[in-house]
Short mmCIF file of C-alpha atoms in Angstrom, two decimals:
data_model
loop_
_atom_site.label_atom_id
_atom_site.label_comp_id
_atom_site.label_asym_id
_atom_site.label_seq_id
_atom_site.Cartn_x
_atom_site.Cartn_y
_atom_site.Cartn_z
CA MET X 1 8.14 -16.36 -16.86
CA SER X 2 5.51 -17.59 -14.20
CA LEU X 3 4.63 -14.97 -11.40
CA THR X 4 2.04 -15.79 -8.90
CA LEU X 5 0.89 -13.13 -6.50
CA TYR X 6 -1.11 -14.08 -3.45
CA HIS X 7 -3.48 -11.01 -2.83
CA PHE X 8 -6.38 -9.84 -0.70
CA PRO X 9 -7.96 -6.61 -2.29
CA ALA X 10 -8.70 -5.17 1.21
CA SER X 11 -5.22 -5.31 2.09
CA ALA X 12 -3.17 -2.15 1.80
CA PRO X 13 0.12 -3.65 1.25
CA SER X 14 -1.34 -6.17 -0.97
CA ARG X 15 -2.42 -3.46 -3.47
CA SER X 16 0.65 -2.14 -3.23
CA ALA X 17 2.25 -4.98 -4.87
CA ILE X 18 -0.60 -5.15 -7.38
CA LEU X 19 0.10 -1.69 -8.24
CA THR X 20 3.61 -2.30 -9.04
CA ALA X 21 2.91 -5.35 -11.21
CA ARG X 22 0.28 -3.21 -13.19
CA ALA X 23 3.12 -0.37 -13.41
CA LEU X 24 5.48 -3.06 -15.11
CA ASN X 25 2.58 -4.50 -17.11
CA LEU X 26 3.49 -7.90 -15.96
CA ASN X 27 1.29 -11.01 -16.60
CA VAL X 28 0.73 -11.84 -13.01
CA ASN X 29 -1.54 -15.00 -11.63
CA VAL X 30 -3.37 -13.35 -8.98
CA LYS X 31 -4.70 -15.63 -6.23
CA GLU X 32 -6.87 -14.25 -3.67
CA VAL X 33 -6.50 -15.21 -0.03
CA ASN X 34 -9.43 -13.84 2.37
CA LEU X 35 -7.84 -12.72 5.35
CA PHE X 36 -11.35 -12.01 6.99
CA ALA X 37 -11.95 -15.59 6.23
CA LYS X 38 -8.53 -16.59 7.78
CA GLU X 39 -7.60 -18.61 4.56
CA GLN X 40 -3.85 -17.35 5.12
CA LEU X 41 -3.81 -19.90 7.85
CA LYS X 42 -4.64 -23.04 5.55
CA PRO X 43 -2.00 -25.46 5.67
CA GLU X 44 -0.76 -25.03 2.13
CA PHE X 45 -0.54 -21.25 2.29
CA LEU X 46 1.47 -21.70 5.58
CA LYS X 47 3.90 -24.10 3.82
CA LEU X 48 4.48 -21.38 1.00
CA ASN X 49 4.53 -18.46 3.85
CA PRO X 50 5.08 -19.41 7.51
CA GLN X 51 4.33 -15.78 8.20
CA HIS X 52 1.02 -16.28 6.77
CA CYS X 53 0.84 -12.55 5.07
CA VAL X 54 -0.17 -11.03 1.91
CA PRO X 55 1.08 -10.14 -0.43
CA THR X 56 3.05 -13.29 -1.27
CA LEU X 57 5.00 -13.48 -4.60
CA ASP X 58 5.91 -16.84 -6.06
CA ASP X 59 8.35 -16.26 -9.06
CA ASN X 60 8.93 -19.75 -10.40
CA GLY X 61 9.52 -21.05 -6.89
CA PHE X 62 11.42 -18.07 -5.43
CA VAL X 63 8.94 -16.86 -2.72
CA LEU X 64 8.90 -13.54 -1.16
CA TRP X 65 6.74 -11.55 1.12
CA GLU X 66 6.53 -8.02 2.38
CA SER X 67 5.20 -5.58 -0.29
CA ARG X 68 7.76 -3.10 -0.29
CA ALA X 69 10.45 -5.88 -0.93
CA ILE X 70 8.29 -7.31 -3.44
CA ALA X 71 7.85 -4.04 -5.28
CA SER X 72 11.67 -3.21 -5.45
CA TYR X 73 12.23 -6.96 -6.39
CA LEU X 74 9.87 -7.01 -9.43
CA VAL X 75 11.29 -3.73 -10.87
CA GLN X 76 14.87 -5.00 -10.55
CA ALA X 77 14.03 -8.61 -11.74
CA HIS X 78 11.24 -7.83 -14.62
CA GLY X 79 11.19 -4.19 -15.20
CA GLY X 80 14.33 -3.96 -17.47
CA GLU X 81 15.66 -0.44 -18.54
CA LYS X 82 12.05 0.80 -19.61
CA PHE X 83 10.98 0.79 -16.02
CA ALA X 84 14.08 1.48 -14.24
CA SER X 85 13.03 4.92 -12.93
CA LEU X 86 10.47 3.21 -10.74
CA TYR X 87 13.12 2.08 -8.64
CA PRO X 88 16.19 4.30 -9.69
CA LEU X 89 19.66 2.91 -10.25
CA SER X 90 21.24 5.86 -8.73
CA ALA X 91 22.53 5.34 -5.20
CA LYS X 92 21.01 8.68 -3.93
CA GLU X 93 17.88 8.44 -5.83
CA LYS X 94 17.29 4.81 -4.51
CA ALA X 95 18.03 5.76 -1.17
CA VAL X 96 15.38 8.58 -1.10
CA VAL X 97 12.69 6.01 -2.60
CA ASP X 98 13.63 3.56 0.16
CA GLN X 99 13.39 5.98 2.90
CA ARG X 100 9.65 6.90 1.52
CA LEU X 101 9.05 3.09 1.46
CA TYR X 102 9.98 2.75 5.03
CA PHE X 103 8.25 5.96 6.16
CA ASP X 104 5.17 4.01 4.84
CA ALA X 105 6.17 0.63 6.44
CA GLY X 106 7.32 2.53 9.81
CA VAL X 107 5.12 5.25 10.03
CA LEU X 108 2.31 6.01 7.87
CA TYR X 109 0.73 2.54 7.59
CA PRO X 110 1.26 1.52 11.33
CA ARG X 111 -0.76 4.72 12.29
CA ILE X 112 -3.51 3.43 10.03
CA ARG X 113 -3.35 0.11 11.24
CA ALA X 114 -3.32 1.17 14.77
CA ILE X 115 -6.78 2.70 14.10
CA CYS X 116 -8.39 0.05 11.99
CA PHE X 117 -7.25 -3.17 13.23
CA PRO X 118 -8.70 -2.79 16.73
CA VAL X 119 -12.03 -1.77 14.92
CA LEU X 120 -11.92 -4.84 12.86
CA PHE X 121 -10.80 -7.67 14.97
CA LEU X 122 -10.87 -6.22 18.64
CA GLY X 123 -14.29 -4.73 18.90
CA GLU X 124 -13.32 -1.20 19.44
CA THR X 125 -15.99 1.18 17.85
CA THR X 126 -14.30 4.55 18.31
CA VAL X 127 -10.83 6.20 17.47
CA SER X 128 -9.00 8.17 20.15
CA LYS X 129 -8.07 11.77 19.76
CA GLU X 130 -4.61 10.66 20.30
CA LYS X 131 -4.42 8.15 17.28
CA LYS X 132 -6.27 10.69 15.04
CA ASP X 133 -3.44 13.21 15.77
CA GLN X 134 -0.67 10.74 15.20
CA LEU X 135 -2.27 10.10 11.87
CA SER X 136 -2.51 13.77 10.85
CA GLU X 137 1.12 14.09 11.97
CA ALA X 138 2.04 11.39 9.54
CA PHE X 139 -0.05 13.06 6.71
CA GLY X 140 1.94 16.36 7.40
CA TYR X 141 5.27 14.59 6.90
CA LEU X 142 3.76 13.35 3.44
CA ASP X 143 2.65 16.80 2.49
CA GLY X 144 6.28 17.98 3.32
CA PHE X 145 7.67 15.58 0.95
CA LEU X 146 5.22 16.39 -1.69
CA SER X 147 5.89 20.27 -1.16
CA LYS X 148 9.19 19.47 -2.74
CA THR X 149 8.62 16.95 -5.45
CA LYS X 150 5.71 16.15 -7.75
CA TRP X 151 5.70 12.67 -6.71
CA VAL X 152 6.46 11.17 -3.17
CA ALA X 153 10.12 10.51 -3.88
CA ALA X 154 11.04 12.25 -7.14
CA ASP X 155 9.62 14.28 -9.93
CA HIS X 156 8.73 10.97 -11.56
CA ILE X 157 6.56 8.20 -10.28
CA THR X 158 8.38 5.58 -8.21
CA VAL X 159 7.25 2.28 -6.30
CA ALA X 160 6.99 4.71 -3.52
CA ASP X 161 3.96 6.10 -4.86
CA ASN X 162 2.35 2.80 -5.15
CA ALA X 163 2.90 2.05 -1.41
CA ILE X 164 1.64 5.26 -0.08
CA LEU X 165 -1.25 5.39 -2.45
CA ALA X 166 -2.51 1.98 -1.17
CA SER X 167 -2.09 3.15 2.36
CA VAL X 168 -3.63 6.79 1.58
CA SER X 169 -6.49 5.42 -0.03
CA SER X 170 -7.32 3.01 2.45
CA ILE X 171 -8.02 5.32 5.10
CA GLN X 172 -9.50 7.89 2.93
CA GLU X 173 -12.35 5.19 2.73
CA VAL X 174 -12.63 4.98 6.27
CA GLY X 175 -13.48 8.60 6.23
CA PHE X 176 -10.15 10.38 7.20
CA ASN X 177 -10.28 13.91 5.28
CA ILE X 178 -7.08 14.70 3.25
CA ALA X 179 -8.24 18.20 2.44
CA PRO X 180 -6.04 19.88 5.11
CA PHE X 181 -2.78 18.55 3.17
CA PRO X 182 -3.07 20.28 -0.31
CA HIS X 183 0.09 18.64 -1.62
CA VAL X 184 -1.22 15.18 -0.72
CA VAL X 185 -4.63 16.34 -2.58
CA ALA X 186 -2.81 17.21 -5.81
CA TRP X 187 -0.40 14.27 -5.58
CA GLU X 188 -3.61 12.07 -5.47
CA ALA X 189 -5.11 13.60 -8.34
CA HIS X 190 -2.06 13.00 -10.29
CA CYS X 191 -2.02 9.29 -9.33
CA LYS X 192 -5.68 9.32 -10.68
CA GLU X 193 -4.73 10.59 -13.68
CA VAL X 194 -1.56 8.33 -14.60
CA MET X 195 -0.90 5.53 -12.18
CA PRO X 196 -1.85 2.02 -14.07
CA GLY X 197 -4.05 0.14 -11.66
CA TYR X 198 -5.48 3.51 -9.87
CA GLU X 199 -9.32 2.07 -10.35
CA GLU X 200 -8.58 -1.56 -9.04
CA ASN X 201 -6.75 -0.02 -6.09
CA LYS X 202 -9.54 2.27 -5.23
CA VAL X 203 -12.11 -0.78 -5.38
CA GLY X 204 -9.84 -2.72 -2.69
CA ALA X 205 -9.77 0.52 -0.66
CA GLN X 206 -13.26 0.57 -0.60
CA ILE X 207 -13.83 -2.98 0.55
CA PHE X 208 -11.52 -2.13 3.27
CA GLY X 209 -13.22 1.04 4.18
CA ASN X 210 -16.63 -0.41 4.35
CA ALA X 211 -15.57 -3.19 6.65
CA VAL X 212 -13.85 -0.79 9.03
CA LYS X 213 -17.14 1.71 8.65
CA SER X 214 -19.58 -1.14 9.38
CA LYS X 215 -18.04 -1.55 12.81
CA LEU X 216 -17.19 2.16 13.46
CA ALA X 217 -19.32 4.23 15.63
CA SER X 218 -20.76 7.37 13.45
CA GLY X 219 -18.79 10.40 13.48
CA GLN X 220 -15.16 9.09 14.42
CA PHE X 221 -13.63 11.46 11.24
#
């Protein structure tokens, strides 16, 4: 088995894929692609992934991108029975995990990106009240999920926890305070206790947070 994951530590989706690989205890060859240096636009990477994004997985010639697709693929292709609960076999349980993954892809992460991308790449230095309110709304939804189950999609850890931790940790390092969301606070503490790759993810989130804060006016959060 030869797995190569093209990765940038500051990228939350990229760290989500790494967290799933760590959860599965997979031997993955990690190749860094520095988005800040635009290495994703090099011809050799464009040939591999014309969409030029990370993470990108190369599994013996099978190339896949989009972090949530990579996570579910890794569990199904390489997890075996031991790790099946990370992406459950039951249609209903899997549907809830998928819903949470789509929540991250369609609600939570886009609201984080709406704050951070203009600061990193478009010269903005402030965050509007509207964007902060939209982010708080997304965290309110997440807090509601976690009021019903210990983990994001179930009473056991799944790939949805990996995806959402990567997003949550990124905006925390920018300065967003999760204290008003007690179930999110408790969940994050559980992640720290048991999630493989938690500290590795934190390092990447700090890189991201520092990059944003270096361009952000003080007192935005």
